[in-house]
CSV table of C-alpha atoms in Angstrom, one decimal:
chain,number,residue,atom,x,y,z
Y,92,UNK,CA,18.8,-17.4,9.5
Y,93,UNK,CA,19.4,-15.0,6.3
Y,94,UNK,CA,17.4,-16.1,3.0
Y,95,UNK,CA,19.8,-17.3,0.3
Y,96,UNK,CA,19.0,-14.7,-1.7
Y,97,UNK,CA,19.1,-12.0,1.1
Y,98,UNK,CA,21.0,-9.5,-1.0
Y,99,UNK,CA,18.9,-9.9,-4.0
Y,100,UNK,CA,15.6,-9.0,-1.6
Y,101,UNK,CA,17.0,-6.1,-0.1
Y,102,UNK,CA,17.9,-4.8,-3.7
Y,103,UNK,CA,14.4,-5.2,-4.7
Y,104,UNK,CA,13.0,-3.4,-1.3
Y,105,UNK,CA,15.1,-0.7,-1.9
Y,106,UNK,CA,13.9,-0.3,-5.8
Y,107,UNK,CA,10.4,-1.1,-5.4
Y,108,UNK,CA,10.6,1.9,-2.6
Y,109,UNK,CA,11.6,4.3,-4.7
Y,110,UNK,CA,9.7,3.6,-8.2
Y,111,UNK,CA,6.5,4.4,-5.0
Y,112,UNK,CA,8.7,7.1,-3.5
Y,113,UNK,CA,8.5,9.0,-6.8
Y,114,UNK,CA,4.2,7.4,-7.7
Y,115,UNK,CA,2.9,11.1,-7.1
Y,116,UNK,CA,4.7,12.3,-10.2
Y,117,UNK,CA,2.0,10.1,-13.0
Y,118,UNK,CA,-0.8,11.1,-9.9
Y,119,UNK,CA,0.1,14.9,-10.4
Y,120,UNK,CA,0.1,14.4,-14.3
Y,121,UNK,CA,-2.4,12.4,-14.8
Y,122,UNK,CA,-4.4,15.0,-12.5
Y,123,UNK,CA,-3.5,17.8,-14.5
Y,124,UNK,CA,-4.2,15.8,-18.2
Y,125,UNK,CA,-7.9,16.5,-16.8
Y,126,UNK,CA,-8.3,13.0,-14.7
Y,127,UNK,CA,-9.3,14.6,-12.2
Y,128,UNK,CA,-11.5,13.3,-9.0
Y,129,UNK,CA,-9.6,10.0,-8.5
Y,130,UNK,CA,-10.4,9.0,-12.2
Y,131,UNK,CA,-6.8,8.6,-12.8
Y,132,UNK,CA,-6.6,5.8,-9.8
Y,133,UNK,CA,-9.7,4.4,-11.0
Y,134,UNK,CA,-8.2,3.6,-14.7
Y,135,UNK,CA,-4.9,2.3,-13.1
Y,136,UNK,CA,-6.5,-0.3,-11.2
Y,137,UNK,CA,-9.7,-0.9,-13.4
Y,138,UNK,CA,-7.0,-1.3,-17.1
Y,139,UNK,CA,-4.9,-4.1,-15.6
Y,140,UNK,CA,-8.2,-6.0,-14.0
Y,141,UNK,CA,-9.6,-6.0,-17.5
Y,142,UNK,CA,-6.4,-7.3,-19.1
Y,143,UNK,CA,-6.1,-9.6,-16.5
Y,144,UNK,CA,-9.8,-10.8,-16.7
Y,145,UNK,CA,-9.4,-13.3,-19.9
Y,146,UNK,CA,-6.9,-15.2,-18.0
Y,147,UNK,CA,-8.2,-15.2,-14.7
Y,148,UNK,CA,-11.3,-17.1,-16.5
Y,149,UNK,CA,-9.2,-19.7,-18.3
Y,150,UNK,CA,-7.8,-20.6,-14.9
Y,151,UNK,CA,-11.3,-20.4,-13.5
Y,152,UNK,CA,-12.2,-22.8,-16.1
Y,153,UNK,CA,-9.3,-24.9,-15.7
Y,154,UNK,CA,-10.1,-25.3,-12.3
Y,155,UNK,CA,-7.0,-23.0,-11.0
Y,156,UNK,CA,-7.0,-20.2,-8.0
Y,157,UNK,CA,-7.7,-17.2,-9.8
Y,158,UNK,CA,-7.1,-15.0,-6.5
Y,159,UNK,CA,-10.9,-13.1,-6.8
Y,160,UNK,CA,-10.8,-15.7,-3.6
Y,161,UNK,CA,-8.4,-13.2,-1.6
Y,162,UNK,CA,-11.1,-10.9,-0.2
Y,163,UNK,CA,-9.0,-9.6,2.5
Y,164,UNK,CA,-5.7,-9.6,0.4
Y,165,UNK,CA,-6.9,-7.8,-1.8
Y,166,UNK,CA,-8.9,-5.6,-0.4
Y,167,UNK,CA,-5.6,-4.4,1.9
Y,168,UNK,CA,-3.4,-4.5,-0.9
Y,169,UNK,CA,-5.1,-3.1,-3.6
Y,170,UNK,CA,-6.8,-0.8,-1.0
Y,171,UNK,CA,-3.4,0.0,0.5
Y,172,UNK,CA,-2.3,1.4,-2.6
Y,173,UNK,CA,-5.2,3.4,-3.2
Y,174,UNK,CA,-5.3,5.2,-0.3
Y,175,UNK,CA,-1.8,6.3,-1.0
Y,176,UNK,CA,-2.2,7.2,-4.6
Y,177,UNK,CA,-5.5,9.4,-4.1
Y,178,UNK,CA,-3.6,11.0,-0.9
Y,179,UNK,CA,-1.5,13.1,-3.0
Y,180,UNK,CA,-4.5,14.5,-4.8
Y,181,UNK,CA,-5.6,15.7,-1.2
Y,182,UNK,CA,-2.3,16.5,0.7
Y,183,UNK,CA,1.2,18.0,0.2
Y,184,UNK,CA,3.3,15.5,-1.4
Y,185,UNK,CA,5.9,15.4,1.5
Y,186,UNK,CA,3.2,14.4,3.7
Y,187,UNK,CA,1.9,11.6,2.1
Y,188,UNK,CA,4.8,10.1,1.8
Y,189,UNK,CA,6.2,10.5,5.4
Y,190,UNK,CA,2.9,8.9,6.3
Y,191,UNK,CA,2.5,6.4,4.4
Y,192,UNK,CA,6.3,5.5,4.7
Y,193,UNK,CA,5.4,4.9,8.4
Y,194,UNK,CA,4.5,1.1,7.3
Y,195,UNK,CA,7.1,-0.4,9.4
Y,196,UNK,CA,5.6,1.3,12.6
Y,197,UNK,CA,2.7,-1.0,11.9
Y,198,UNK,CA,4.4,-4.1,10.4
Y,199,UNK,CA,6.4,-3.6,14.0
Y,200,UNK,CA,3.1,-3.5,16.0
Y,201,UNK,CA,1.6,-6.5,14.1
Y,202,UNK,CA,4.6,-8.7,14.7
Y,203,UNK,CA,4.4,-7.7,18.5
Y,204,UNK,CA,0.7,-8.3,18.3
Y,205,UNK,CA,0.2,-11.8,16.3
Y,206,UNK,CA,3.9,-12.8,16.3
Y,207,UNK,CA,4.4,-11.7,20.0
Y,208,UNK,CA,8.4,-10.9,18.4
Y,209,UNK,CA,10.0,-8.6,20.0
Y,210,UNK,CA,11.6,-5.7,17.4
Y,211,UNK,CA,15.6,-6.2,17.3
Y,212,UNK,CA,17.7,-3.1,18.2
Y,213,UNK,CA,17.8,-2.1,14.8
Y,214,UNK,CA,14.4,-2.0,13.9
Y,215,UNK,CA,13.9,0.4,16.9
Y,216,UNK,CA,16.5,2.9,16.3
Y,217,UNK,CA,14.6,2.9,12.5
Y,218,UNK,CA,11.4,3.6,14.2
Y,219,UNK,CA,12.6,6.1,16.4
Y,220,UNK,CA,14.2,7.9,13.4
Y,221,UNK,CA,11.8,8.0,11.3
Y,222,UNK,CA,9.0,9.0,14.0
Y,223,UNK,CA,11.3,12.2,14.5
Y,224,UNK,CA,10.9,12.7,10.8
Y,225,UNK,CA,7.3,13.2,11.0
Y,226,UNK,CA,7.6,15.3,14.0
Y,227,UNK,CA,9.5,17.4,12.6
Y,228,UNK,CA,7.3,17.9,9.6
Y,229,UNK,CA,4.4,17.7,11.1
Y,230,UNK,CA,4.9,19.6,14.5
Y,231,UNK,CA,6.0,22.6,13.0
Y,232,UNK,CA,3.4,24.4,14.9
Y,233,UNK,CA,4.3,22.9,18.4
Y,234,UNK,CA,1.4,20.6,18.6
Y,235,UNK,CA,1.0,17.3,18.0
Y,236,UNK,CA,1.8,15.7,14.5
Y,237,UNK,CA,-1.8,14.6,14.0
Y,238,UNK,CA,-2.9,14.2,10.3
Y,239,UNK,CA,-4.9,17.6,9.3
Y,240,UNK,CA,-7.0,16.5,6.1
Y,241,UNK,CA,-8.5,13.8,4.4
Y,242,UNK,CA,-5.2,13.0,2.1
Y,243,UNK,CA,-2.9,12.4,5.5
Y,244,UNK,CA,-5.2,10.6,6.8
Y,245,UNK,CA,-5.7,8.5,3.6
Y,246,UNK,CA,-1.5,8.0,3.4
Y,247,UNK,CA,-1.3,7.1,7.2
Y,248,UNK,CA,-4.7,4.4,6.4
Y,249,UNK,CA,-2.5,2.9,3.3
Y,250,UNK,CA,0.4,2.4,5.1
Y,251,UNK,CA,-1.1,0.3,7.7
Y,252,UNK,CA,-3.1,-1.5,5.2
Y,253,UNK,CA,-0.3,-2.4,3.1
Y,254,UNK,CA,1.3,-3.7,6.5
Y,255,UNK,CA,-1.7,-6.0,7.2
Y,256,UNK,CA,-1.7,-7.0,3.9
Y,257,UNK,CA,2.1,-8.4,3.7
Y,258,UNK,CA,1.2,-10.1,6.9
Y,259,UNK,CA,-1.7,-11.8,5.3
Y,260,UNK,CA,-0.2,-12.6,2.6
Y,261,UNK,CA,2.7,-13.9,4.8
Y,262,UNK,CA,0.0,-16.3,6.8
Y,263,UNK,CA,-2.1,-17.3,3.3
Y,264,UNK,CA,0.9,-18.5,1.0
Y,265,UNK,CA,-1.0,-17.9,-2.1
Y,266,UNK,CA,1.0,-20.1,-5.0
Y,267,UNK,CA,2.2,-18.2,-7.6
Y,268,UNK,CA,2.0,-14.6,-8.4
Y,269,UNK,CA,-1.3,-14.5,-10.8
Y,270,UNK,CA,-3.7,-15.0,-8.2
Y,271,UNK,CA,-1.7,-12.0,-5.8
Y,272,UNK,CA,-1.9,-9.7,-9.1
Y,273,UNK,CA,-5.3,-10.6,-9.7
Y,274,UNK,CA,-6.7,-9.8,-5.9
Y,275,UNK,CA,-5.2,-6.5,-6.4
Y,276,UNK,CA,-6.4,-5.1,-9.2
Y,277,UNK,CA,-9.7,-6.6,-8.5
Y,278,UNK,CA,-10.5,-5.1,-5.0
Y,279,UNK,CA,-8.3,-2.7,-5.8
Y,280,UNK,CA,-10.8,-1.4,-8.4
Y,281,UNK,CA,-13.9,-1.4,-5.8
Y,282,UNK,CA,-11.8,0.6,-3.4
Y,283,UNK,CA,-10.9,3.0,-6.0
Y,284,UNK,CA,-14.4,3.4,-7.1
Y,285,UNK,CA,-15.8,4.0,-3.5
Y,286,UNK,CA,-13.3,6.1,-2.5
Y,287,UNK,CA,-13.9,8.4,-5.2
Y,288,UNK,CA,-17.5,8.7,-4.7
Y,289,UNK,CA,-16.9,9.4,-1.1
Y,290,UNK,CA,-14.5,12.1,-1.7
Y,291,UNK,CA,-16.1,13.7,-4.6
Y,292,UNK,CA,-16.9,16.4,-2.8
């Protein structure tokens, strides 16, 4: 059975996609304004988490979910995006996005997995297509499309995270949006501040 507000979902999939379809454009710039080394990333998450802060301890104090609660949520989120935003500093840009874009592969696999669903024709003929996609990309040498640095294998980690992630957030329920928003930027930060230390080689 269809949500009552199917077409209004599908309107927001489609522009949320794209607005992260075209997120290596601020990555490049901000890269080339001198943030260099993930900093950029870093001042993303860590801006929003200090704006957020104030409120998230008037909640705290009120005795309201804050959402510093959603380790895991967070953590794949957050971490999800980060992993694809620091990919672009380290791969091609039609890489990381192929890769990363692969997030239904493993929303698929997790259904089949947890949900024991089986995928719809549909959702296989998408699979199939856009597996080909990266094939074709990635196996222009004849071998196997395996990821060949540290930013594809970044975008491939972010899509799978963000995939766990939805599914989490899918079993939790969190009430409202605050304490979601709050969980990102939060563990968002801490991935962003590891991963740059890791990579600053």
């Amino acid at each position: 059975m269809r949500h009552p507000r199917h077409i209004a979902i599908c309107a927001a999939v489609v522009v949320a996609s794209g607005c992260w379809g075209l997120y290596w454009l601020p990555q490049r710039e901000l890269e080339a304004g001198g943030l260099t080394g993930g900093w950029g990333t870093i001042a993303q998450y860590v801006i929003p988490l200090a704006l957020l802060a104030p409120i998230a301890l008037w909640r705290w104090f009120r005795g309201r979910v804050t959402g510093a609660g959603f380790v895991l949520l967070g953590t794949l989120m957050g971490g999800g995006i980060v992993c694809y935003a620091m990919s672009f500093l380290l791969t091609e840009v039609v890489r990381a996005l192929l890769l990363f874009y692969l997030t239904p592969l493993w929303a698929t696999l997790i259904e089949i997995a947890i949900a024991r669903r089986r995928p719809g024709w549909s959702r296989v003929l998408s699979l199939a297509l856009a597996l080909a996609g990266v094939w074709i990309v990635f196996g222009d040498t004849g071998e196997f499309p395996w990821p060949r640095n540290a930013g594809d294998w970044l975008a491939l980690a972010g899509g799978a995270m963000i995939a766990a992630g939805a599914t989490r957030a899918h079993a939790v329920q969190p009430e409202g949006v605050f304490g979601l928003l709050f969980s990102f930027f939060l563990y968002g930060s801490v991935v962003s501040i590891v991963l740059s230390l890791l990579l600053a080689d």
